[in-house]
Amino acid sequence: MMTGLPHTILIIFITILTSIAAWQHRNIMNRLIFNISAIKHGQYDRFLTHGFIHNDGVHLFFNMFTLYFFGRSIEWFFRDYLNGLGFVLFYCSAVIVAAIPGYLHNRSLNSYRSLGASGAVNAVLFSAILFDPWGMIYIYFIPIPAIIFGTIYLCYSMHAIHSGHSPLIDHRAHIAGAVYGFLFPLLLAPSLGAAFFYKFIDTPLF
């Protein structure tokens, strides 16, 4: 498996630069952020641009840290598509798709705003789970199988939506990104479904 691939690094680099620029210049932040009112006035590019700015350094760090480790582990697969730009298409489309549920749910709230790459990063994470369900994810240095972490994460996100917990976090984007990230490679290569199944039942836990 190829690692350290350039498109993941390129996306991280662009996101860091854009986020810093948005912190320093409020007009950039206001132009790129996901804004229901602006979208209703035809600024549909915000479905994409909001994924390249972040609220603060912690928000940016955790998203880019996750993207770095999981993006480079799956980028090899997407290189066979769109003249080598398949991963870029996958990531950017994940930013857009992850924003749709939040837009539909909040479309009557003209003041609603959102930003960050969490939905797309979740798409990358769950694509990695598709390829290696029993790979280890380290949470505070504690190893957790990816498929178990993903299941717990989705359950928490769904609970948060229904309970209203953490209302400032777009849990709908997290779920949409996760589902999209798992399904998108399957649309490109349906045989991955069987490969995932055999890896899943070949559990190292028992």
mmCIF file of C-alpha atoms in Angstrom:
data_model
loop_
_atom_site.group_PDB
_atom_site.id
_atom_site.type_symbol
_atom_site.label_atom_id
_atom_site.label_comp_id
_atom_site.label_asym_id
_atom_site.label_seq_id
_atom_site.Cartn_x
_atom_site.Cartn_y
_atom_site.Cartn_z
ATOM 1 C CA MET A 1 0.000 0.000 0.000
ATOM 2 C CA MET A 2 1.317 3.426 -0.934
ATOM 3 C CA THR A 3 1.723 5.998 1.817
ATOM 4 C CA GLY A 4 2.650 9.638 2.085
ATOM 5 C CA LEU A 5 0.889 10.490 -1.170
ATOM 6 C CA PRO A 6 0.821 14.095 -2.405
ATOM 7 C CA HIS A 7 -2.898 14.826 -2.812
ATOM 8 C CA THR A 8 -3.568 14.302 0.878
ATOM 9 C CA ILE A 9 -0.697 16.628 1.720
ATOM 10 C CA LEU A 10 -1.875 19.163 -0.871
ATOM 11 C CA ILE A 11 -5.375 19.271 0.605
ATOM 12 C CA ILE A 12 -3.950 19.688 4.104
ATOM 13 C CA PHE A 13 -1.654 22.482 2.931
ATOM 14 C CA ILE A 14 -4.474 24.368 1.188
ATOM 15 C CA THR A 15 -6.786 23.939 4.173
ATOM 16 C CA ILE A 16 -4.198 25.239 6.635
ATOM 17 C CA LEU A 17 -3.398 28.281 4.500
ATOM 18 C CA THR A 18 -7.056 29.076 3.850
ATOM 19 C CA SER A 19 -7.970 28.694 7.522
ATOM 20 C CA ILE A 20 -5.152 30.999 8.620
ATOM 21 C CA ALA A 21 -6.178 33.564 6.011
ATOM 22 C CA ALA A 22 -9.780 33.375 7.236
ATOM 23 C CA TRP A 23 -8.695 33.924 10.844
ATOM 24 C CA GLN A 24 -6.702 36.989 9.864
ATOM 25 C CA HIS A 25 -9.232 38.480 7.453
ATOM 26 C CA ARG A 26 -12.864 38.393 8.493
ATOM 27 C CA ASN A 27 -14.044 39.127 4.956
ATOM 28 C CA ILE A 28 -12.480 35.841 3.782
ATOM 29 C CA MET A 29 -14.176 33.943 6.597
ATOM 30 C CA ASN A 30 -17.521 35.549 5.779
ATOM 31 C CA ARG A 31 -17.191 34.752 2.076
ATOM 32 C CA LEU A 32 -16.239 31.090 2.460
ATOM 33 C CA ILE A 33 -18.342 29.954 5.421
ATOM 34 C CA PHE A 34 -21.478 27.848 4.890
ATOM 35 C CA ASN A 35 -24.251 30.435 5.127
ATOM 36 C CA ILE A 36 -27.885 29.540 4.430
ATOM 37 C CA SER A 37 -28.869 33.071 3.466
ATOM 38 C CA ALA A 38 -25.959 33.459 1.036
ATOM 39 C CA ILE A 39 -26.653 30.067 -0.532
ATOM 40 C CA LYS A 40 -30.273 31.054 -1.091
ATOM 41 C CA HIS A 41 -28.903 34.040 -3.001
ATOM 42 C CA GLY A 42 -26.968 31.799 -5.376
ATOM 43 C CA GLN A 43 -23.590 31.378 -3.666
ATOM 44 C CA TYR A 44 -23.599 27.607 -4.056
ATOM 45 C CA ASP A 45 -19.815 27.449 -3.952
ATOM 46 C CA ARG A 46 -20.127 27.650 -0.161
ATOM 47 C CA PHE A 47 -21.116 23.980 -0.165
ATOM 48 C CA LEU A 48 -17.441 23.369 -0.982
ATOM 49 C CA THR A 49 -15.528 26.349 0.387
ATOM 50 C CA HIS A 50 -16.683 25.929 3.991
ATOM 51 C CA GLY A 51 -14.680 22.704 4.175
ATOM 52 C CA PHE A 52 -11.397 24.578 3.778
ATOM 53 C CA ILE A 53 -11.793 26.909 6.764
ATOM 54 C CA HIS A 54 -11.925 26.076 10.463
ATOM 55 C CA ASN A 55 -13.073 27.733 13.647
ATOM 56 C CA ASP A 56 -9.750 27.581 15.472
ATOM 57 C CA GLY A 57 -6.422 25.811 15.666
ATOM 58 C CA VAL A 58 -7.717 22.841 17.656
ATOM 59 C CA HIS A 59 -10.525 22.254 15.147
ATOM 60 C CA LEU A 60 -8.022 22.470 12.294
ATOM 61 C CA PHE A 61 -5.397 20.267 13.948
ATOM 62 C CA PHE A 62 -7.638 17.314 14.722
ATOM 63 C CA ASN A 63 -9.219 17.307 11.268
ATOM 64 C CA MET A 64 -5.903 17.551 9.443
ATOM 65 C CA PHE A 65 -4.217 15.054 11.772
ATOM 66 C CA THR A 66 -6.940 12.511 10.999
ATOM 67 C CA LEU A 67 -6.862 13.313 7.288
ATOM 68 C CA TYR A 68 -3.100 12.839 7.158
ATOM 69 C CA PHE A 69 -3.103 9.364 8.650
ATOM 70 C CA PHE A 70 -6.140 7.957 6.882
ATOM 71 C CA GLY A 71 -5.959 9.886 3.615
ATOM 72 C CA ARG A 72 -2.524 8.549 2.786
ATOM 73 C CA SER A 73 -3.690 4.996 3.533
ATOM 74 C CA ILE A 74 -6.476 5.051 0.905
ATOM 75 C CA GLU A 75 -5.249 7.485 -1.741
ATOM 76 C CA TRP A 76 -3.660 4.661 -3.725
ATOM 77 C CA PHE A 77 -7.123 3.321 -4.596
ATOM 78 C CA PHE A 78 -8.440 6.598 -6.034
ATOM 79 C CA ARG A 79 -5.338 7.174 -8.171
ATOM 80 C CA ASP A 80 -6.782 4.901 -10.851
ATOM 81 C CA TYR A 81 -9.639 7.330 -11.460
ATOM 82 C CA LEU A 82 -9.975 10.749 -13.118
ATOM 83 C CA ASN A 83 -6.420 10.788 -14.453
ATOM 84 C CA GLY A 84 -4.998 10.378 -10.981
ATOM 85 C CA LEU A 85 -7.206 13.048 -9.406
ATOM 86 C CA GLY A 86 -9.754 10.612 -8.000
ATOM 87 C CA PHE A 87 -8.879 11.330 -4.381
ATOM 88 C CA VAL A 88 -9.315 15.068 -4.890
ATOM 89 C CA LEU A 89 -12.735 14.457 -6.454
ATOM 90 C CA PHE A 90 -13.688 12.096 -3.641
ATOM 91 C CA TYR A 91 -12.646 14.538 -0.925
ATOM 92 C CA CYS A 92 -14.255 17.617 -2.467
ATOM 93 C CA SER A 93 -17.473 15.776 -3.247
ATOM 94 C CA ALA A 94 -17.515 14.525 0.358
ATOM 95 C CA VAL A 95 -17.349 18.120 1.607
ATOM 96 C CA ILE A 96 -20.412 18.924 -0.508
ATOM 97 C CA VAL A 97 -22.413 15.790 0.276
ATOM 98 C CA ALA A 98 -21.783 16.082 4.019
ATOM 99 C CA ALA A 99 -23.233 19.606 4.020
ATOM 100 C CA ILE A 100 -26.529 18.656 2.374
ATOM 101 C CA PRO A 101 -28.343 17.209 5.439
ATOM 102 C CA GLY A 102 -27.484 20.287 7.499
ATOM 103 C CA TYR A 103 -28.742 22.527 4.721
ATOM 104 C CA LEU A 104 -32.016 20.639 4.403
ATOM 105 C CA HIS A 105 -32.561 20.598 8.160
ATOM 106 C CA ASN A 106 -31.710 24.277 8.689
ATOM 107 C CA ARG A 107 -32.824 25.818 5.390
ATOM 108 C CA SER A 108 -35.446 27.957 7.145
ATOM 109 C CA LEU A 109 -32.768 29.464 9.425
ATOM 110 C CA ASN A 110 -31.091 32.199 7.423
ATOM 111 C CA SER A 111 -28.636 32.779 10.272
ATOM 112 C CA TYR A 112 -27.333 29.189 10.191
ATOM 113 C CA ARG A 113 -23.600 28.897 9.551
ATOM 114 C CA SER A 114 -21.166 26.018 9.461
ATOM 115 C CA LEU A 115 -17.511 25.449 8.660
ATOM 116 C CA GLY A 116 -14.845 22.782 8.775
ATOM 117 C CA ALA A 117 -13.764 19.599 7.033
ATOM 118 C CA SER A 118 -15.179 17.138 9.572
ATOM 119 C CA GLY A 119 -17.702 15.633 7.155
ATOM 120 C CA ALA A 120 -15.083 15.012 4.473
ATOM 121 C CA VAL A 121 -12.558 13.746 7.007
ATOM 122 C CA ASN A 122 -15.175 11.288 8.236
ATOM 123 C CA ALA A 123 -15.611 10.156 4.641
ATOM 124 C CA VAL A 124 -11.885 9.444 4.448
ATOM 125 C CA LEU A 125 -11.952 7.643 7.797
ATOM 126 C CA PHE A 126 -14.845 5.379 6.821
ATOM 127 C CA SER A 127 -13.278 4.616 3.452
ATOM 128 C CA ALA A 128 -10.253 3.440 5.406
ATOM 129 C CA ILE A 129 -12.579 1.276 7.518
ATOM 130 C CA LEU A 130 -13.961 -0.267 4.320
ATOM 131 C CA PHE A 131 -10.459 -1.261 3.236
ATOM 132 C CA ASP A 132 -9.216 -2.384 6.643
ATOM 133 C CA PRO A 133 -12.061 -2.857 9.157
ATOM 134 C CA TRP A 134 -9.841 -4.344 11.851
ATOM 135 C CA GLY A 135 -7.044 -1.836 11.507
ATOM 136 C CA MET A 136 -6.253 -0.076 14.757
ATOM 137 C CA ILE A 137 -7.166 3.502 15.602
ATOM 138 C CA TYR A 138 -5.338 4.938 18.589
ATOM 139 C CA ILE A 139 -7.432 7.095 20.919
ATOM 140 C CA TYR A 140 -5.221 8.568 23.628
ATOM 141 C CA PHE A 141 -2.719 5.808 22.802
ATOM 142 C CA ILE A 142 -5.372 3.112 23.332
ATOM 143 C CA PRO A 143 -5.781 0.828 20.270
ATOM 144 C CA ILE A 144 -9.376 0.385 19.102
ATOM 145 C CA PRO A 145 -10.364 -1.624 15.991
ATOM 146 C CA ALA A 146 -11.524 0.792 13.301
ATOM 147 C CA ILE A 147 -14.867 -0.927 12.725
ATOM 148 C CA ILE A 148 -15.704 -0.769 16.437
ATOM 149 C CA PHE A 149 -14.674 2.869 16.702
ATOM 150 C CA GLY A 150 -16.736 3.710 13.614
ATOM 151 C CA THR A 151 -19.812 1.961 14.986
ATOM 152 C CA ILE A 152 -19.560 3.734 18.340
ATOM 153 C CA TYR A 153 -18.969 7.053 16.609
ATOM 154 C CA LEU A 154 -22.042 6.701 14.394
ATOM 155 C CA CYS A 155 -24.215 5.657 17.335
ATOM 156 C CA TYR A 156 -23.028 8.664 19.323
ATOM 157 C CA SER A 157 -23.681 11.030 16.412
ATOM 158 C CA MET A 158 -27.213 9.701 15.924
ATOM 159 C CA HIS A 159 -27.887 9.976 19.653
ATOM 160 C CA ALA A 160 -26.567 13.541 19.668
ATOM 161 C CA ILE A 161 -28.921 14.506 16.844
ATOM 162 C CA HIS A 162 -32.002 13.074 18.547
ATOM 163 C CA SER A 163 -31.100 14.336 22.018
ATOM 164 C CA GLY A 164 -29.954 17.778 20.942
ATOM 165 C CA HIS A 165 -26.587 17.199 22.619
ATOM 166 C CA SER A 166 -23.762 19.449 21.339
ATOM 167 C CA PRO A 167 -26.034 21.591 19.132
ATOM 168 C CA LEU A 168 -23.069 23.598 17.814
ATOM 169 C CA ILE A 169 -21.607 20.472 16.182
ATOM 170 C CA ASP A 170 -23.008 19.380 12.819
ATOM 171 C CA HIS A 171 -23.505 15.704 13.598
ATOM 172 C CA ARG A 172 -25.547 15.297 10.415
ATOM 173 C CA ALA A 173 -22.452 16.181 8.396
ATOM 174 C CA HIS A 174 -20.449 13.597 10.318
ATOM 175 C CA ILE A 175 -22.953 10.841 9.558
ATOM 176 C CA ALA A 176 -23.439 11.846 5.923
ATOM 177 C CA GLY A 177 -19.687 11.973 5.391
ATOM 178 C CA ALA A 178 -19.208 8.563 6.987
ATOM 179 C CA VAL A 179 -21.895 6.916 4.854
ATOM 180 C CA TYR A 180 -20.620 8.595 1.694
ATOM 181 C CA GLY A 181 -17.042 7.595 2.410
ATOM 182 C CA PHE A 182 -18.013 3.968 2.874
ATOM 183 C CA LEU A 183 -20.238 3.783 -0.218
ATOM 184 C CA PHE A 184 -18.265 5.843 -2.747
ATOM 185 C CA PRO A 185 -15.455 3.286 -3.250
ATOM 186 C CA LEU A 186 -18.082 0.538 -3.527
ATOM 187 C CA LEU A 187 -19.679 2.390 -6.436
ATOM 188 C CA LEU A 188 -16.311 2.504 -8.177
ATOM 189 C CA ALA A 189 -15.365 -1.090 -7.382
ATOM 190 C CA PRO A 190 -18.303 -3.247 -6.173
ATOM 191 C CA SER A 191 -15.933 -6.147 -5.491
ATOM 192 C CA LEU A 192 -14.755 -4.229 -2.439
ATOM 193 C CA GLY A 193 -17.998 -5.265 -0.759
ATOM 194 C CA ALA A 194 -17.056 -8.930 -0.765
ATOM 195 C CA ALA A 195 -13.517 -8.104 0.313
ATOM 196 C CA PHE A 196 -14.866 -6.093 3.242
ATOM 197 C CA PHE A 197 -17.203 -8.920 4.253
ATOM 198 C CA TYR A 198 -14.437 -11.519 4.333
ATOM 199 C CA LYS A 199 -12.157 -9.195 6.267
ATOM 200 C CA PHE A 200 -14.976 -8.395 8.682
ATOM 201 C CA ILE A 201 -15.773 -12.024 9.503
ATOM 202 C CA ASP A 202 -12.083 -12.798 9.825
ATOM 203 C CA THR A 203 -12.107 -10.989 13.156
ATOM 204 C CA PRO A 204 -8.937 -11.110 15.235
ATOM 205 C CA LEU A 205 -10.945 -10.608 18.426
ATOM 206 C CA PHE A 206 -12.032 -14.202 18.905
#
